[in-house]
Amino acid sequence: MSISDYRMTLGGDPEILLTSGKSKGSAGHVIYARDVLDESKTGGGNITYDGMIAEINVIPDTCRERLIYNYSDILNNIFTQADSGKFDLLTSPAGKVKKSVLESVPDQDKIFGCDPDVNAYTGKKNKVTISGLKHQKRYGGGHLHFGISSPITKTFYRNNISLIIKLMDYICGNTCVLLDRDPANAVRRKVYGKAGSYRIQPHGIEYRVLSNFWLRGPQLVSIVYKLGRVAINVAADCRIRENEEAMDFVDYIFDKIPEQKVVDAINNNDFNKAAENAEIIIPELISIGGISMEFWTPVQYLIERGIDNILGNMRNEWKNHENGVISWWRRHLSTISDDIEAVILDTYSATVKNCILKDLYKYVSDSLHSALDRPLLPSPKKLCGINIYEVNLPCDIEISPDNIPPIRENTRRER
């Protein structure tokens, strides 16, 4: 019995920090969004304001690919407005506001006005103790919304919210620490986005832990929503289907990884601690069919190389977006091929190199047709205790170096 794939609606209201002029993404000071950005409705959703900063209200969808198109429509509207040169988008989740700018903003837009969210670990509300009237920083959250789809109901969310949000932290939040290494995350989480943060919404739930880093490219949008949906499906299989594999998985990761270790990894944006957690979580999640090797391979590639070294300018990532994330993978194939060739030269003799490369390139080409739900390539390294050299070579050469054991279909331990 594998993990269910209930297709609840996916939505979000990520926040965007604006800076003056061409700030090169991570530099510059935060400016008042209402001064430079027009509220507008697009085919994908709305652009609005949240205090000093801008906010996206995307039209929900059950399909990640269609959701990406909705985000693309909104973001390209913002980029078009930014072409005036009045502002740019800050790619860091925390930015400083000049005192003179803060003083010019009406008081009602200085206030941190959100209703307190709730901490799944304590059951208590997270209270913001600083005053937005004087605090010279603003923060960009990347809140994920999940709706209902039978048997995922409002009652299911309410009755199982602690389990759901903890699984979101273990599966989604912890993985995002590996992807989103901006030290400003730890700064943001002193105010917003602590581990376990959520709200119950009329349409379902809102997971409020992530920063807005996933707006940097469509491939990241697909990854975070996939991981969030998987967490909910695991919870549903535990509480609704009584799926033994799901229940064993939850018992195992909760037993092996204390809650506080996940909380610390997220709140401090501690890459090393998150990697230790993932060494346990990811192989188990793959073994029960929560995610596939095909999904994890490109995620691992992004983690190994670092998104700052892979992603280009945020505008270009979205303006070049066509057919979901497929074009993004295609644009990086030349870099990836170089990595593969270097590994093969180090690992295999020259006599078999050309045969392997030929098949790897075919493997990559054949994989492009369905975006993140197909493999990108075999990774040259291990992460989370899994070797990703899962390739069938048509050539009649058996290659099984001692240092690269073939991956097993099921890595789950007997217990």
GROMACS .gro file of N, CA and C in nm, residues 12-139:
model
  384
   12GLY      N    1  -0.193   3.040  -0.213
   12GLY     CA    2  -0.091   3.109  -0.135
   12GLY      C    3  -0.110   3.259  -0.136
   13ASP      N    4  -0.047   3.324  -0.039
   13ASP     CA    5  -0.046   3.471  -0.034
   13ASP      C    6   0.094   3.520   0.002
   14PRO      N    7   0.194   3.485  -0.080
   14PRO     CA    8   0.331   3.527  -0.050
   14PRO      C    9   0.347   3.678  -0.055
   15GLU      N   10   0.439   3.727   0.025
   15GLU     CA   11   0.465   3.870   0.034
   15GLU      C   12   0.593   3.905  -0.042
   16ILE      N   13   0.597   4.026  -0.094
   16ILE     CA   14   0.711   4.070  -0.173
   16ILE      C   15   0.762   4.203  -0.118
   17LEU      N   16   0.892   4.208  -0.093
   17LEU     CA   17   0.956   4.332  -0.050
   17LEU      C   18   1.008   4.405  -0.173
   18LEU      N   19   0.977   4.533  -0.181
   18LEU     CA   20   1.021   4.615  -0.294
   18LEU      C   21   1.133   4.708  -0.251
   19THR      N   22   1.227   4.729  -0.342
   19THR     CA   23   1.337   4.822  -0.317
   19THR      C   24   1.340   4.925  -0.429
   20SER      N   25   1.410   5.033  -0.406
   20SER     CA   26   1.414   5.139  -0.507
   20SER      C   27   1.510   5.104  -0.619
   21GLY      N   28   1.471   5.134  -0.743
   21GLY     CA   29   1.559   5.116  -0.857
   21GLY      C   30   1.601   4.973  -0.881
   22LYS      N   31   1.716   4.958  -0.944
   22LYS     CA   32   1.772   4.826  -0.974
   22LYS      C   33   1.863   4.785  -0.860
   23SER      N   34   1.810   4.708  -0.768
   23SER     CA   35   1.882   4.677  -0.644
   23SER      C   36   1.962   4.548  -0.651
   24LYS      N   37   1.965   4.482  -0.767
   24LYS     CA   38   2.038   4.355  -0.784
   24LYS      C   39   1.988   4.247  -0.690
   25GLY      N   40   1.860   4.249  -0.663
   25GLY     CA   41   1.797   4.136  -0.595
   25GLY      C   42   1.806   4.134  -0.446
   26SER      N   43   1.927   4.123  -0.390
   26SER     CA   44   1.939   4.105  -0.246
   26SER      C   45   1.990   4.230  -0.176
   27ALA      N   46   2.015   4.337  -0.250
   27ALA     CA   47   2.064   4.461  -0.190
   27ALA      C   48   1.952   4.563  -0.186
   28GLY      N   49   1.980   4.680  -0.127
   28GLY     CA   50   1.882   4.787  -0.127
   28GLY      C   51   1.793   4.787  -0.005
   29HIS      N   52   1.723   4.900   0.015
   29HIS     CA   53   1.633   4.916   0.129
   29HIS      C   54   1.488   4.899   0.085
   30VAL      N   55   1.407   4.854   0.179
   30VAL     CA   56   1.264   4.833   0.151
   30VAL      C   57   1.195   4.968   0.137
   31ILE      N   58   1.109   4.979   0.036
   31ILE     CA   59   1.031   5.101   0.017
   31ILE      C   60   0.883   5.069   0.033
   32TYR      N   61   0.804   5.174   0.040
   32TYR     CA   62   0.659   5.163   0.061
   32TYR      C   63   0.593   5.118  -0.068
   33ALA      N   64   0.533   5.000  -0.068
   33ALA     CA   65   0.480   4.940  -0.191
   33ALA      C   66   0.374   5.027  -0.257
   34ARG      N   67   0.290   5.092  -0.177
   34ARG     CA   68   0.181   5.172  -0.234
   34ARG      C   69   0.231   5.289  -0.317
   35ASP      N   70   0.355   5.332  -0.292
   35ASP     CA   71   0.409   5.446  -0.366
   35ASP      C   72   0.450   5.410  -0.509
   36VAL      N   73   0.476   5.282  -0.534
   36VAL     CA   74   0.535   5.246  -0.663
   36VAL      C   75   0.461   5.135  -0.738
   37LEU      N   76   0.380   5.057  -0.668
   37LEU     CA   77   0.316   4.941  -0.729
   37LEU      C   78   0.165   4.958  -0.725
   38ASP      N   79   0.102   4.938  -0.839
   38ASP     CA   80  -0.044   4.949  -0.848
   38ASP      C   81  -0.109   4.817  -0.811
   39GLU      N   82  -0.216   4.826  -0.731
   39GLU     CA   83  -0.299   4.708  -0.711
   39GLU      C   84  -0.362   4.671  -0.844
   40SER      N   85  -0.370   4.543  -0.872
   40SER     CA   86  -0.432   4.504  -0.998
   40SER      C   87  -0.477   4.359  -0.992
   41LYS      N   88  -0.570   4.326  -1.081
   41LYS     CA   89  -0.617   4.189  -1.096
   41LYS      C   90  -0.562   4.134  -1.228
   42THR      N   91  -0.517   4.011  -1.223
   42THR     CA   92  -0.468   3.944  -1.343
   42THR      C   93  -0.544   3.814  -1.359
   43GLY      N   94  -0.516   3.744  -1.468
   43GLY     CA   95  -0.581   3.615  -1.487
   43GLY      C   96  -0.541   3.513  -1.383
   44GLY      N   97  -0.425   3.536  -1.318
   44GLY     CA   98  -0.376   3.441  -1.219
   44GLY      C   99  -0.408   3.478  -1.075
   45GLY      N  100  -0.458   3.600  -1.053
   45GLY     CA  101  -0.487   3.642  -0.916
   45GLY      C  102  -0.468   3.791  -0.900
   46ASN      N  103  -0.450   3.835  -0.775
   46ASN     CA  104  -0.447   3.977  -0.744
   46ASN      C  105  -0.313   4.021  -0.686
   47ILE      N  106  -0.280   4.147  -0.711
   47ILE     CA  107  -0.168   4.213  -0.644
   47ILE      C  108  -0.229   4.312  -0.546
   48THR      N  109  -0.190   4.301  -0.422
   48THR     CA  110  -0.246   4.389  -0.319
   48THR      C  111  -0.136   4.429  -0.222
   49TYR      N  112  -0.174   4.485  -0.107
   49TYR     CA  113  -0.077   4.533  -0.009
   49TYR      C  114  -0.101   4.468   0.126
   50ASP      N  115   0.008   4.455   0.201
   50ASP     CA  116   0.000   4.410   0.340
   50ASP      C  117   0.091   4.502   0.420
   51GLY      N  118   0.032   4.608   0.473
   51GLY     CA  119   0.113   4.708   0.541
   51GLY      C  120   0.203   4.779   0.442
   52MET      N  121   0.332   4.779   0.468
   52MET     CA  122   0.429   4.846   0.381
   52MET      C  123   0.460   4.767   0.255
   53ILE      N  124   0.433   4.639   0.254
   53ILE     CA  125   0.484   4.553   0.147
   53ILE      C  126   0.373   4.506   0.055
   54ALA      N  127   0.413   4.443  -0.055
   54ALA     CA  128   0.317   4.391  -0.153
   54ALA      C  129   0.284   4.246  -0.121
   55GLU      N  130   0.168   4.205  -0.168
   55GLU     CA  131   0.124   4.067  -0.145
   55GLU      C  132   0.057   4.014  -0.271
   56ILE      N  133   0.079   3.886  -0.297
   56ILE     CA  134   0.016   3.816  -0.409
   56ILE      C  135  -0.095   3.727  -0.355
   57ASN      N  136  -0.213   3.737  -0.412
   57ASN     CA  137  -0.322   3.644  -0.381
   57ASN      C  138  -0.349   3.562  -0.507
   58VAL      N  139  -0.294   3.442  -0.512
   58VAL     CA  140  -0.302   3.360  -0.633
   58VAL      C  141  -0.435   3.285  -0.637
   59ILE      N  142  -0.486   3.263  -0.757
   59ILE     CA  143  -0.606   3.181  -0.773
   59ILE      C  144  -0.567   3.035  -0.748
   60PRO      N  145  -0.635   2.968  -0.656
   60PRO     CA  146  -0.598   2.830  -0.622
   60PRO      C  147  -0.624   2.732  -0.737
   61ASP      N  148  -0.554   2.620  -0.729
   61ASP     CA  149  -0.576   2.512  -0.826
   61ASP      C  150  -0.533   2.382  -0.762
   62THR      N  151  -0.585   2.272  -0.812
   62THR     CA  152  -0.543   2.141  -0.761
   62THR      C  153  -0.416   2.092  -0.829
   63CYS      N  154  -0.376   2.157  -0.938
   63CYS     CA  155  -0.261   2.115  -1.017
   63CYS      C  156  -0.146   2.213  -0.997
   64ARG      N  157  -0.029   2.162  -0.964
   64ARG     CA  158   0.087   2.251  -0.945
   64ARG      C  159   0.121   2.326  -1.073
   65GLU      N  160   0.110   2.259  -1.185
   65GLU     CA  161   0.147   2.322  -1.312
   65GLU      C  162   0.058   2.443  -1.341
   66ARG      N  163  -0.073   2.426  -1.323
   66ARG     CA  164  -0.164   2.538  -1.347
   66ARG      C  165  -0.143   2.647  -1.243
   67LEU      N  166  -0.113   2.608  -1.120
   67LEU     CA  167  -0.084   2.707  -1.016
   67LEU      C  168   0.038   2.790  -1.053
   68ILE      N  169   0.139   2.725  -1.109
   68ILE     CA  170   0.259   2.797  -1.153
   68ILE      C  171   0.224   2.900  -1.259
   69TYR      N  172   0.136   2.864  -1.351
   69TYR     CA  173   0.094   2.961  -1.452
   69TYR      C  174   0.025   3.080  -1.388
   70ASN      N  175  -0.053   3.057  -1.284
   70ASN     CA  176  -0.119   3.168  -1.215
   70ASN      C  177  -0.016   3.260  -1.149
   71TYR      N  178   0.082   3.200  -1.082
   71TYR     CA  179   0.188   3.282  -1.023
   71TYR      C  180   0.265   3.358  -1.131
   72SER      N  181   0.292   3.291  -1.241
   72SER     CA  182   0.365   3.355  -1.350
   72SER      C  183   0.291   3.477  -1.403
   73ASP      N  184   0.161   3.465  -1.416
   73ASP     CA  185   0.080   3.576  -1.467
   73ASP      C  186   0.089   3.697  -1.374
   74ILE      N  187   0.080   3.673  -1.244
   74ILE     CA  188   0.087   3.783  -1.148
   74ILE      C  189   0.226   3.845  -1.144
   75LEU      N  190   0.327   3.761  -1.135
   75LEU     CA  191   0.464   3.811  -1.123
   75LEU      C  192   0.507   3.888  -1.247
   76ASN      N  193   0.467   3.841  -1.363
   76ASN     CA  194   0.505   3.914  -1.484
   76ASN      C  195   0.435   4.049  -1.492
   77ASN      N  196   0.317   4.062  -1.431
   77ASN     CA  197   0.253   4.193  -1.418
   77ASN      C  198   0.339   4.285  -1.331
   78ILE      N  199   0.391   4.230  -1.221
   78ILE     CA  200   0.477   4.310  -1.132
   78ILE      C  201   0.606   4.347  -1.204
   79PHE      N  202   0.664   4.254  -1.278
   79PHE     CA  203   0.788   4.284  -1.350
   79PHE      C  204   0.766   4.393  -1.453
   80THR      N  205   0.651   4.390  -1.519
   80THR     CA  206   0.619   4.494  -1.617
   80THR      C  207   0.613   4.630  -1.550
   81GLN      N  208   0.548   4.636  -1.432
   81GLN     CA  209   0.544   4.762  -1.359
   81GLN      C  210   0.684   4.804  -1.315
   82ALA      N  211   0.768   4.705  -1.281
   82ALA     CA  212   0.904   4.737  -1.235
   82ALA      C  213   0.991   4.791  -1.348
   83ASP      N  214   0.952   4.764  -1.472
   83ASP     CA  215   1.030   4.813  -1.586
   83ASP      C  216   1.035   4.965  -1.591
   84SER      N  217   0.948   5.030  -1.517
   84SER     CA  218   0.950   5.177  -1.511
   84SER      C  219   1.076   5.227  -1.442
   85GLY      N  220   1.144   5.138  -1.369
   85GLY     CA  221   1.266   5.177  -1.298
   85GLY      C  222   1.240   5.232  -1.159
   86LYS      N  223   1.112   5.236  -1.118
   86LYS     CA  224   1.080   5.291  -0.986
   86LYS      C  225   1.113   5.195  -0.872
   87PHE      N  226   1.115   5.066  -0.902
   87PHE     CA  227   1.139   4.970  -0.794
   87PHE      C  228   1.194   4.840  -0.852
   88ASP      N  229   1.244   4.758  -0.763
   88ASP     CA  230   1.284   4.622  -0.797
   88ASP      C  231   1.236   4.530  -0.685
   89LEU      N  232   1.251   4.400  -0.704
   89LEU     CA  233   1.206   4.303  -0.604
   89LEU      C  234   1.325   4.254  -0.523
   90LEU      N  235   1.309   4.254  -0.392
   90LEU     CA  236   1.414   4.204  -0.303
   90LEU      C  237   1.398   4.052  -0.291
   91THR      N  238   1.505   3.978  -0.313
   91THR     CA  239   1.495   3.832  -0.307
   91THR      C  240   1.529   3.776  -0.170
   92SER      N  241   1.566   3.861  -0.077
   92SER     CA  242   1.591   3.816   0.060
   92SER      C  243   1.462   3.826   0.141
   93PRO      N  244   1.442   3.737   0.240
   93PRO     CA  245   1.318   3.740   0.319
   93PRO      C  246   1.313   3.849   0.426
   94ALA      N  247   1.419   3.926   0.440
   94ALA     CA  248   1.420   4.035   0.537
   94ALA      C  249   1.494   4.154   0.477
   95GLY      N  250   1.440   4.272   0.496
   95GLY     CA  251   1.503   4.392   0.442
   95GLY      C  252   1.489   4.509   0.538
   96LYS      N  253   1.586   4.598   0.532
   96LYS     CA  254   1.587   4.714   0.621
   96LYS      C  255   1.511   4.830   0.558
   97VAL      N  256   1.441   4.905   0.643
   97VAL     CA  257   1.368   5.024   0.601
   97VAL      C  258   1.442   5.146   0.655
   98LYS      N  259   1.471   5.240   0.568
   98LYS     CA  260   1.534   5.364   0.614
   98LYS      C  261   1.440   5.437   0.709
   99LYS      N  262   1.498   5.502   0.808
   99LYS     CA  263   1.417   5.574   0.906
   99LYS      C  264   1.329   5.679   0.839
  100SER      N  265   1.385   5.748   0.741
  100SER     CA  266   1.309   5.853   0.673
  100SER      C  267   1.189   5.796   0.597
  101VAL      N  268   1.207   5.677   0.540
  101VAL     CA  269   1.097   5.612   0.468
  101VAL      C  270   0.990   5.567   0.566
  102LEU      N  271   1.032   5.505   0.676
  102LEU     CA  272   0.936   5.458   0.776
  102LEU      C  273   0.854   5.573   0.831
  103GLU      N  274   0.917   5.686   0.855
  103GLU     CA  275   0.846   5.801   0.911
  103GLU      C  276   0.744   5.857   0.813
  104SER      N  277   0.765   5.835   0.683
  104SER     CA  278   0.672   5.889   0.583
  104SER      C  279   0.551   5.799   0.559
  105VAL      N  280   0.555   5.678   0.612
  105VAL     CA  281   0.446   5.581   0.590
  105VAL      C  282   0.335   5.605   0.692
  106PRO      N  283   0.208   5.603   0.650
  106PRO     CA  284   0.098   5.617   0.746
  106PRO      C  285   0.105   5.510   0.854
  107ASP      N  286   0.066   5.548   0.975
  107ASP     CA  287   0.079   5.456   1.089
  107ASP      C  288   0.007   5.323   1.065
  108GLN      N  289  -0.109   5.328   0.999
  108GLN     CA  290  -0.185   5.204   0.982
  108GLN      C  291  -0.111   5.102   0.895
  109ASP      N  292  -0.017   5.151   0.813
  109ASP     CA  293   0.061   5.059   0.730
  109ASP      C  294   0.196   5.024   0.791
  110LYS      N  295   0.229   5.086   0.902
  110LYS     CA  296   0.351   5.048   0.974
  110LYS      C  297   0.325   4.929   1.066
  111ILE      N  298   0.203   4.920   1.114
  111ILE     CA  299   0.170   4.821   1.217
  111ILE      C  300   0.176   4.680   1.160
  112PHE      N  301   0.235   4.589   1.238
  112PHE     CA  302   0.230   4.447   1.204
  112PHE      C  303   0.091   4.398   1.242
  113GLY      N  304   0.001   4.399   1.144
  113GLY     CA  305  -0.141   4.385   1.175
  113GLY      C  306  -0.200   4.246   1.167
  114CYS      N  307  -0.119   4.145   1.131
  114CYS     CA  308  -0.177   4.011   1.117
  114CYS      C  309  -0.228   3.957   1.250
  115ASP      N  310  -0.338   3.886   1.245
  115ASP     CA  311  -0.381   3.812   1.363
  115ASP      C  312  -0.274   3.709   1.396
  116PRO      N  313  -0.249   3.685   1.524
  116PRO     CA  314  -0.146   3.588   1.561
  116PRO      C  315  -0.174   3.450   1.502
  117ASP      N  316  -0.068   3.385   1.454
  117ASP     CA  317  -0.085   3.246   1.413
  117ASP      C  318  -0.059   3.156   1.533
  118VAL      N  319  -0.068   3.026   1.514
  118VAL     CA  320  -0.062   2.930   1.624
  118VAL      C  321   0.060   2.840   1.606
  119ASN      N  322   0.119   2.801   1.718
  119ASN     CA  323   0.233   2.711   1.718
  119ASN      C  324   0.185   2.567   1.741
  120ALA      N  325   0.212   2.479   1.646
  120ALA     CA  326   0.163   2.341   1.655
  120ALA      C  327   0.228   2.263   1.769
  121TYR      N  328   0.343   2.307   1.815
  121TYR     CA  329   0.414   2.233   1.920
  121TYR      C  330   0.366   2.272   2.060
  122THR      N  331   0.327   2.398   2.075
  122THR     CA  332   0.283   2.444   2.207
  122THR      C  333   0.131   2.459   2.215
  123GLY      N  334   0.066   2.471   2.100
  123GLY     CA  335  -0.078   2.495   2.099
  123GLY      C  336  -0.114   2.639   2.132
  124LYS      N  337  -0.012   2.724   2.147
  124LYS     CA  338  -0.035   2.864   2.184
  124LYS      C  339  -0.016   2.956   2.064
  125LYS      N  340  -0.071   3.077   2.076
  125LYS     CA  341  -0.055   3.176   1.971
  125LYS      C  342   0.086   3.234   1.972
  126ASN      N  343   0.139   3.258   1.852
  126ASN     CA  344   0.268   3.326   1.838
  126ASN      C  345   0.242   3.477   1.839
  127LYS      N  346   0.285   3.543   1.942
  127LYS     CA  347   0.259   3.686   1.953
  127LYS      C  348   0.380   3.766   1.904
  128VAL      N  349   0.351   3.866   1.820
  128VAL     CA  350   0.456   3.958   1.774
  128VAL      C  351   0.472   4.066   1.880
  129THR      N  352   0.592   4.074   1.937
  129THR     CA  353   0.614   4.163   2.052
  129THR      C  354   0.681   4.295   2.013
  130ILE      N  355   0.720   4.309   1.888
  130ILE     CA  356   0.784   4.434   1.847
  130ILE      C  357   0.681   4.527   1.783
  131SER      N  358   0.713   4.653   1.782
  131SER     CA  359   0.623   4.754   1.726
  131SER      C  360   0.665   4.790   1.584
  132GLY      N  361   0.575   4.772   1.491
  132GLY     CA  362   0.603   4.809   1.353
  132GLY      C  363   0.616   4.959   1.334
  133LEU      N  364   0.573   5.037   1.433
  133LEU     CA  365   0.584   5.182   1.423
  133LEU      C  366   0.730   5.227   1.424
  134LYS      N  367   0.815   5.149   1.490
  134LYS     CA  368   0.956   5.187   1.502
  134LYS      C  369   1.053   5.085   1.443
  135HIS      N  370   1.010   4.962   1.431
  135HIS     CA  371   1.098   4.853   1.384
  135HIS      C  372   1.137   4.877   1.239
  136GLN      N  373   1.267   4.880   1.211
  136GLN     CA  374   1.315   4.917   1.078
  136GLN      C  375   1.349   4.797   0.990
  137LYS      N  376   1.274   4.690   1.005
  137LYS     CA  377   1.285   4.576   0.915
  137LYS      C  378   1.145   4.530   0.874
  138ARG      N  379   1.139   4.473   0.754
  138ARG     CA  380   1.016   4.411   0.708
  138ARG      C  381   1.051   4.273   0.651
  139TYR      N  382   0.951   4.183   0.651
  139TYR     CA  383   0.978   4.043   0.624
  139TYR      C  384   0.884   3.988   0.517
   0.00000   0.00000   0.00000
